mmCIF file of C-alpha atoms in Angstrom:
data_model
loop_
_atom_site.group_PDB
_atom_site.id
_atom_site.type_symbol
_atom_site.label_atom_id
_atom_site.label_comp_id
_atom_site.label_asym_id
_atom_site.label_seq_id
_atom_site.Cartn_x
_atom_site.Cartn_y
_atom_site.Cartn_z
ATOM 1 C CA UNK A 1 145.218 169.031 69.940
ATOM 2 C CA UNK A 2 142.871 168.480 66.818
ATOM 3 C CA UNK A 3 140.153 167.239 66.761
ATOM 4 C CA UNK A 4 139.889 163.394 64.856
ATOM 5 C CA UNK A 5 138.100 164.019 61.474
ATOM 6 C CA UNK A 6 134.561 162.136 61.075
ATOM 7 C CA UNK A 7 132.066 162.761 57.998
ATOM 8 C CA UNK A 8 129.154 164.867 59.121
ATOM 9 C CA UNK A 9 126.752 162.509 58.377
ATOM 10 C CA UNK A 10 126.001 159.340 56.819
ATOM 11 C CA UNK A 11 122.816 157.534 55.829
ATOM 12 C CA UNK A 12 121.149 154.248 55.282
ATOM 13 C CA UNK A 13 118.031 152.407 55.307
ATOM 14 C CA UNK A 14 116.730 149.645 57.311
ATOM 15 C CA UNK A 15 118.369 146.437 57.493
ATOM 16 C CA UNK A 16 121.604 148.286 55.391
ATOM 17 C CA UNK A 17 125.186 148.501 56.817
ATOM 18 C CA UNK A 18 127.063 151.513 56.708
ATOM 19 C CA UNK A 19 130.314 152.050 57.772
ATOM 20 C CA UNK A 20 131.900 155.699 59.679
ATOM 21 C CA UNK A 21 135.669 156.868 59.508
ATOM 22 C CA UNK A 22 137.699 158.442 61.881
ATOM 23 C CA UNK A 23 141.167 160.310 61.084
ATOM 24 C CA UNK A 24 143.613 161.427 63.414
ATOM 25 C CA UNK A 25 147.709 160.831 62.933
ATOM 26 C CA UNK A 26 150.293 158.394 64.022
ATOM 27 C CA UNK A 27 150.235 160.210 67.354
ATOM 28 C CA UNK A 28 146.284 159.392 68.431
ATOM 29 C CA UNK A 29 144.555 156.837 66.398
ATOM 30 C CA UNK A 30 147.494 155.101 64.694
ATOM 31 C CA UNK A 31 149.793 154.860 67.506
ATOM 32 C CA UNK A 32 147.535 153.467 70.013
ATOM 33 C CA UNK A 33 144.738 150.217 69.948
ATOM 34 C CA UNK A 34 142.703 153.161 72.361
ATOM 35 C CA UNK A 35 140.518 153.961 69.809
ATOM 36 C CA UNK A 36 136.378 154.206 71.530
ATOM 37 C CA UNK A 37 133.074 154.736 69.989
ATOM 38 C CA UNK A 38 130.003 156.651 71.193
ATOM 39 C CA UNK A 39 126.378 156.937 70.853
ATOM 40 C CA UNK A 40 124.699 160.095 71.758
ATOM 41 C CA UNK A 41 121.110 160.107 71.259
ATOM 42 C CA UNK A 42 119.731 163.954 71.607
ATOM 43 C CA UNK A 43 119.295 165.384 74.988
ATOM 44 C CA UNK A 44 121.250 162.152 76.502
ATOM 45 C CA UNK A 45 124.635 161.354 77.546
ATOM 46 C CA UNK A 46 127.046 159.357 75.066
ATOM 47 C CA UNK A 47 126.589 155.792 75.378
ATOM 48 C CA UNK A 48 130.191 153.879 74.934
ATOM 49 C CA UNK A 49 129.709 151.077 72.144
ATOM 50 C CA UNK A 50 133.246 149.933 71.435
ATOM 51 C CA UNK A 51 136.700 150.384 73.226
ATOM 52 C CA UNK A 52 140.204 149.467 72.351
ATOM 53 C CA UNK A 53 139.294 149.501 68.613
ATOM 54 C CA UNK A 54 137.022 146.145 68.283
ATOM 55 C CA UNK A 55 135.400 145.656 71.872
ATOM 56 C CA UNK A 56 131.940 145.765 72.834
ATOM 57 C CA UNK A 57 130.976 146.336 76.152
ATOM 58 C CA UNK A 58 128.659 144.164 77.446
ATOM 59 C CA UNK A 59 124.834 144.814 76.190
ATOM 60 C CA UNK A 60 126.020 146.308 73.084
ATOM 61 C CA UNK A 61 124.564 144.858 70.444
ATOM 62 C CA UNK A 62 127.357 142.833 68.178
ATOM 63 C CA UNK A 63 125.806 144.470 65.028
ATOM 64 C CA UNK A 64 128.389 147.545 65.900
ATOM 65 C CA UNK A 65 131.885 146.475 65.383
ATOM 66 C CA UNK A 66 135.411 148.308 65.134
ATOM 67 C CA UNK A 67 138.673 148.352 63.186
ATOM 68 C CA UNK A 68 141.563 149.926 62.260
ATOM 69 C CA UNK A 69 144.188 150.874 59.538
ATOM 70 C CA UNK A 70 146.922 153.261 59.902
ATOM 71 C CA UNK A 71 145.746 156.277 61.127
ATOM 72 C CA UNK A 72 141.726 155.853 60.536
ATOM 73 C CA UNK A 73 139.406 153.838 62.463
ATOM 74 C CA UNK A 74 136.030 152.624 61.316
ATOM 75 C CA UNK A 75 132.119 151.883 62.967
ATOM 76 C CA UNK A 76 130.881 149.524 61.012
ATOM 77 C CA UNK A 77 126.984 149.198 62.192
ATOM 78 C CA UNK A 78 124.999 146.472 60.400
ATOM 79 C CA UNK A 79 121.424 145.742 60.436
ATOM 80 C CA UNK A 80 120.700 149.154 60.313
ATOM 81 C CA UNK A 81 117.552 149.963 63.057
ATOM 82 C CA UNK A 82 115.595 152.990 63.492
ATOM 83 C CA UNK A 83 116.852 153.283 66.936
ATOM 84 C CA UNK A 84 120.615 153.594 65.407
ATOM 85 C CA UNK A 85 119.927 156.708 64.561
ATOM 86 C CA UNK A 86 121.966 158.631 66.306
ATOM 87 C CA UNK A 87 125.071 160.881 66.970
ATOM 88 C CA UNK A 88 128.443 158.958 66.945
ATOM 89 C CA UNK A 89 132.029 160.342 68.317
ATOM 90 C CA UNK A 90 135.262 157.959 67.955
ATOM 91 C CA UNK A 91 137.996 158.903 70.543
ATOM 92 C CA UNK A 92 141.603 158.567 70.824
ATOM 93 C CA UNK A 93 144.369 158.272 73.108
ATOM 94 C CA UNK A 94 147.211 160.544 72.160
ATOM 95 C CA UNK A 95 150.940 160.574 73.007
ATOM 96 C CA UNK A 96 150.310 163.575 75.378
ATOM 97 C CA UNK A 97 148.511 161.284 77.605
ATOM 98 C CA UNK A 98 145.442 163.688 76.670
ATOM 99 C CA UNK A 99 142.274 162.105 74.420
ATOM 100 C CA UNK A 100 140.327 163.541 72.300
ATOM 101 C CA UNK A 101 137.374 163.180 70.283
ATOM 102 C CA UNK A 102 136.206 162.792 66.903
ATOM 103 C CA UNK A 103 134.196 165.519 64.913
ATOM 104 C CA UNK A 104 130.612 163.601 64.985
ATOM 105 C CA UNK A 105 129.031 161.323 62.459
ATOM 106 C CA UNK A 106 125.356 162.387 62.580
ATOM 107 C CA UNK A 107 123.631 158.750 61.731
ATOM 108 C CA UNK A 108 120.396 159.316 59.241
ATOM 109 C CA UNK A 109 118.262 155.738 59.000
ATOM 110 C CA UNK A 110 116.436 156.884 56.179
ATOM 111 C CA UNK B 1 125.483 150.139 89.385
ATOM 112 C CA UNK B 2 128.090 153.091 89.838
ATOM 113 C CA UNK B 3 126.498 156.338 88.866
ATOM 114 C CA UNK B 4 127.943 159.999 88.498
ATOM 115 C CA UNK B 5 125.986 162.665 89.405
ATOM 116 C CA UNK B 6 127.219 166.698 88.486
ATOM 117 C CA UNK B 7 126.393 169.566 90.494
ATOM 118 C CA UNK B 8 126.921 172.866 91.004
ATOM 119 C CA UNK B 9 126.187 176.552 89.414
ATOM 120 C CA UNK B 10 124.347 177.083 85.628
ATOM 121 C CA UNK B 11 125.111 180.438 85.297
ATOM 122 C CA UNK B 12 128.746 181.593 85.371
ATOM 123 C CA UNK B 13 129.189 185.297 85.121
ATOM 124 C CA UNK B 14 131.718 186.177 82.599
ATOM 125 C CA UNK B 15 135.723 186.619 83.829
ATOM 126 C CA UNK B 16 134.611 184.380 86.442
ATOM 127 C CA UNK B 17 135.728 180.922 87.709
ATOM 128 C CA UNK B 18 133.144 177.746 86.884
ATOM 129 C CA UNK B 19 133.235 175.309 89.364
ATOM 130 C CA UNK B 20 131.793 171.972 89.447
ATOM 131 C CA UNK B 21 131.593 168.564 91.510
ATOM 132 C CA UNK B 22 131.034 165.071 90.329
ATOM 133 C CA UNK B 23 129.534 162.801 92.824
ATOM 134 C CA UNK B 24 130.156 159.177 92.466
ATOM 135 C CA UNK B 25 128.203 156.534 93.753
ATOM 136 C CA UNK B 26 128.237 152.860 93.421
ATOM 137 C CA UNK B 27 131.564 152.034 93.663
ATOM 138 C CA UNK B 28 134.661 153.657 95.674
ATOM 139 C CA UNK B 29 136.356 156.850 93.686
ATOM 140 C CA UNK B 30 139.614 155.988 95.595
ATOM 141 C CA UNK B 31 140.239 152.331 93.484
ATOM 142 C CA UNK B 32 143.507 152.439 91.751
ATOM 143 C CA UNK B 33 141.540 151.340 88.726
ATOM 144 C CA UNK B 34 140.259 154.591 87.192
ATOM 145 C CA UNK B 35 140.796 157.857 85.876
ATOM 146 C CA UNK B 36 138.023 160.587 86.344
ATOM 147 C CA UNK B 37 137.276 163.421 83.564
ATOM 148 C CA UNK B 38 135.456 166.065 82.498
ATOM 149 C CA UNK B 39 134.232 166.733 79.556
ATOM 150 C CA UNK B 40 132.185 169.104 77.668
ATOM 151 C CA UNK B 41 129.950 169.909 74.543
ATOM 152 C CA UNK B 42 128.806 173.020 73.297
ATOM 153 C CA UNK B 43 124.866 173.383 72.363
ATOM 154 C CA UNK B 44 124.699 171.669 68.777
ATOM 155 C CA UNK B 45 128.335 170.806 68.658
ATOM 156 C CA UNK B 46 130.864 168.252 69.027
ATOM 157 C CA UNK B 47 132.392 166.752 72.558
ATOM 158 C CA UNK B 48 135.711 168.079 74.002
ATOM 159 C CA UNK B 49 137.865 166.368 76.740
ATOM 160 C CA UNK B 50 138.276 169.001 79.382
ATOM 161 C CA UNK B 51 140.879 166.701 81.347
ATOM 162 C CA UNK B 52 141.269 163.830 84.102
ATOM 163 C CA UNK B 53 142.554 163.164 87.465
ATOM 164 C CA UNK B 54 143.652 159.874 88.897
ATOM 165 C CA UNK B 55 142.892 159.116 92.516
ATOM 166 C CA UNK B 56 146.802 159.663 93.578
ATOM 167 C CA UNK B 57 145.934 163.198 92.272
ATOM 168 C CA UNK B 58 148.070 163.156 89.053
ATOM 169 C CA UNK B 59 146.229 165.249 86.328
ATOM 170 C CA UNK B 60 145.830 165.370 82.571
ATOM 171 C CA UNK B 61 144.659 168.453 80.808
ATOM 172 C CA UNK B 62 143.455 169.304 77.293
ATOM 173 C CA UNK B 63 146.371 171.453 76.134
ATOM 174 C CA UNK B 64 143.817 174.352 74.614
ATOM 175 C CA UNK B 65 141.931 174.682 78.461
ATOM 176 C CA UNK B 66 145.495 173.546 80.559
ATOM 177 C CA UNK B 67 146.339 177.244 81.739
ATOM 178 C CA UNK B 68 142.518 177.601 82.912
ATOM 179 C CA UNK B 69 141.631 174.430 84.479
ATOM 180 C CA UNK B 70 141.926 172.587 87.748
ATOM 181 C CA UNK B 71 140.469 169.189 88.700
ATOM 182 C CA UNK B 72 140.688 168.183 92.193
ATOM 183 C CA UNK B 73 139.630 164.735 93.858
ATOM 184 C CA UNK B 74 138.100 164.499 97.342
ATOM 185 C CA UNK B 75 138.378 160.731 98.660
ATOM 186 C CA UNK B 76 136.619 161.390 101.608
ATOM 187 C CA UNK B 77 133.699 162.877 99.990
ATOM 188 C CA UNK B 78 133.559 160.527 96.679
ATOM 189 C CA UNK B 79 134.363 163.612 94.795
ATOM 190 C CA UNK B 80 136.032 164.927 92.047
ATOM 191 C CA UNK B 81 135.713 168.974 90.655
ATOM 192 C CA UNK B 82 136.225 170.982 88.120
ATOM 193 C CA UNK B 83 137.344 175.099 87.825
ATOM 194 C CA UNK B 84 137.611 176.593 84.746
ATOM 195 C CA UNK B 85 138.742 180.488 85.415
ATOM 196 C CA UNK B 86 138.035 183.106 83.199
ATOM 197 C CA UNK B 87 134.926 182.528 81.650
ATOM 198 C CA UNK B 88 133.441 183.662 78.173
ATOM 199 C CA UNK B 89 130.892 183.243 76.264
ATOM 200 C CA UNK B 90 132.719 180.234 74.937
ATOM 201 C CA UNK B 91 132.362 178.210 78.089
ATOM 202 C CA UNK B 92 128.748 177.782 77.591
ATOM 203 C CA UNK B 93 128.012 174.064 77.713
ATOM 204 C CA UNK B 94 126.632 170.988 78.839
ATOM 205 C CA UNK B 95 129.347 169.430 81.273
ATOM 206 C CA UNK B 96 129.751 165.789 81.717
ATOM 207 C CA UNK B 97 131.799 163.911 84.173
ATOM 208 C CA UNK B 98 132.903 160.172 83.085
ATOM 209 C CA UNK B 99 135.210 157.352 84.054
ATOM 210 C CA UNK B 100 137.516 155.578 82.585
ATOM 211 C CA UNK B 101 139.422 152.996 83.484
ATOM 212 C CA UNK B 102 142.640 152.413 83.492
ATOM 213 C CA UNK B 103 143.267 150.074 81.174
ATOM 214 C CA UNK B 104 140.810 150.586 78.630
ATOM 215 C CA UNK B 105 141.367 154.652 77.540
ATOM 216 C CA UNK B 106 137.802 155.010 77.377
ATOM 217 C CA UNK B 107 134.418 156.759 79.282
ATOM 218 C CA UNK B 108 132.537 153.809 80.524
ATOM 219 C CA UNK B 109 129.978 155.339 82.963
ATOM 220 C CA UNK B 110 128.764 159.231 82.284
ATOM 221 C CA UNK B 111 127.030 161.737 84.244
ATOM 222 C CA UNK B 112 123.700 163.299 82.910
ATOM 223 C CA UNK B 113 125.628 166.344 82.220
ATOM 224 C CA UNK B 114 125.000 169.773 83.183
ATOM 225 C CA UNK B 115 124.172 172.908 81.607
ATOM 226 C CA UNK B 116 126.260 175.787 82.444
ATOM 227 C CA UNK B 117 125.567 179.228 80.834
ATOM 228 C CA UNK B 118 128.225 181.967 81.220
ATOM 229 C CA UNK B 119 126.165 185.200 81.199
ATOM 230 C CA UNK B 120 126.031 188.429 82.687
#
């Protein structure tokens, strides 16, 4: 299975929003509301931030939201913070009953 | 609180078999609720589903690692474990365990990971 296409990285300053992709086909991400997002901080275990598209677990912070269209699903974060910055992998549910993961969005606050 | 917990080798000679358990605590591995995976990440690189059991012993593997994996669950225990055979170079990684349940397709509580080095 492929892996779900993210940019490598994207950037923004304080207080900015910015928005990541992720890419897969009509088998993973556009076939299925099982699309998850994760925040990996270096040296630490990823951190789930949204599941089944647009939920937030509780304690996330609501300035991280989810959607999706066709086959690509988005992060929006807004309010960018210093601690946002980040690693983030999306993840689908695929028609083999497998998942996978998204490519990594390394998040710059600049 | 449930926590997960991995253990076992962190050096793997090549050809050899990794093996691996996931202690779980806080919360029973036997509820019908969850699956349990592995999954692992390369030093500086991306993260890659390994594969999942559920607790009637039903299994899911990533199709590149199926004909070299094995994940067992031990109820008794509040276990689940992972062999990979044939290790290379390529194996080297930090390996998580994670759960996810049933109903929401995604890794709610994670391990710390573990770093496994296949090396002669």
């Amino acid at each position: 299975q492929s892996a779900l296409t993210q940019p490598a990285s994207v950037s923004g300053s304080p207080g900015q929003s910015i928005t990541i992709s992720c890419t897969g086909t009509s088998s993973d991400v556009g076939g299925y509301n099982y699309v998850s997002w994760y925040q990996q901080h270096p040296g630490k275990a990823p951190k789930l931030m949204i599941y089944d598209v647009s939920n937030r677990p509780s304690g996330v912070s609501n300035r991280f939201s989810g959607s999706k269209s066709g086959n690509t699903a988005s992060l929006t974060i807004s309010g960018l913070q210093a601690e946002d910055e980040a690693d983030y992998y999306c993840s689908s549910y695929t028609s083999s009953s497998t998942l996978g993961f998204g490519t990594g969005t390394k998040v710059t606050v600049l | 609180q449930v926590q997960l917990q991995e253990s076992g080798p962190g050096l793997v000679k090549p050809s050899q078999t990794l093996s691996l358990t996931c202690t779980v605590s806080g919360g029973s591995i036997s509820s019908g609720s969850y699956y349990w995976s592995w999954i692992r990440q390369p030093a500086g690189k991306g993260l890659e589903w390994i594969g999942r059991i559920y607790t009637s012993g039903s299994t899911n593997y990533n199709p590149s690692l199926k004909s070299r994996v094995t994940i067992s669950v031990d109820t008794s225990k509040n276990q689940f474990s992972l062999k990979l055979s044939s290790v290379t170079a390529a194996d080297t990684a930090v390996y998580y365990c994670a759960r996810e349940p049933r109903l929401k397709r995604a890794f709610d509580y994670w391990g710390q990971g573990t770093l496994v080095t296949v090396s002669s």
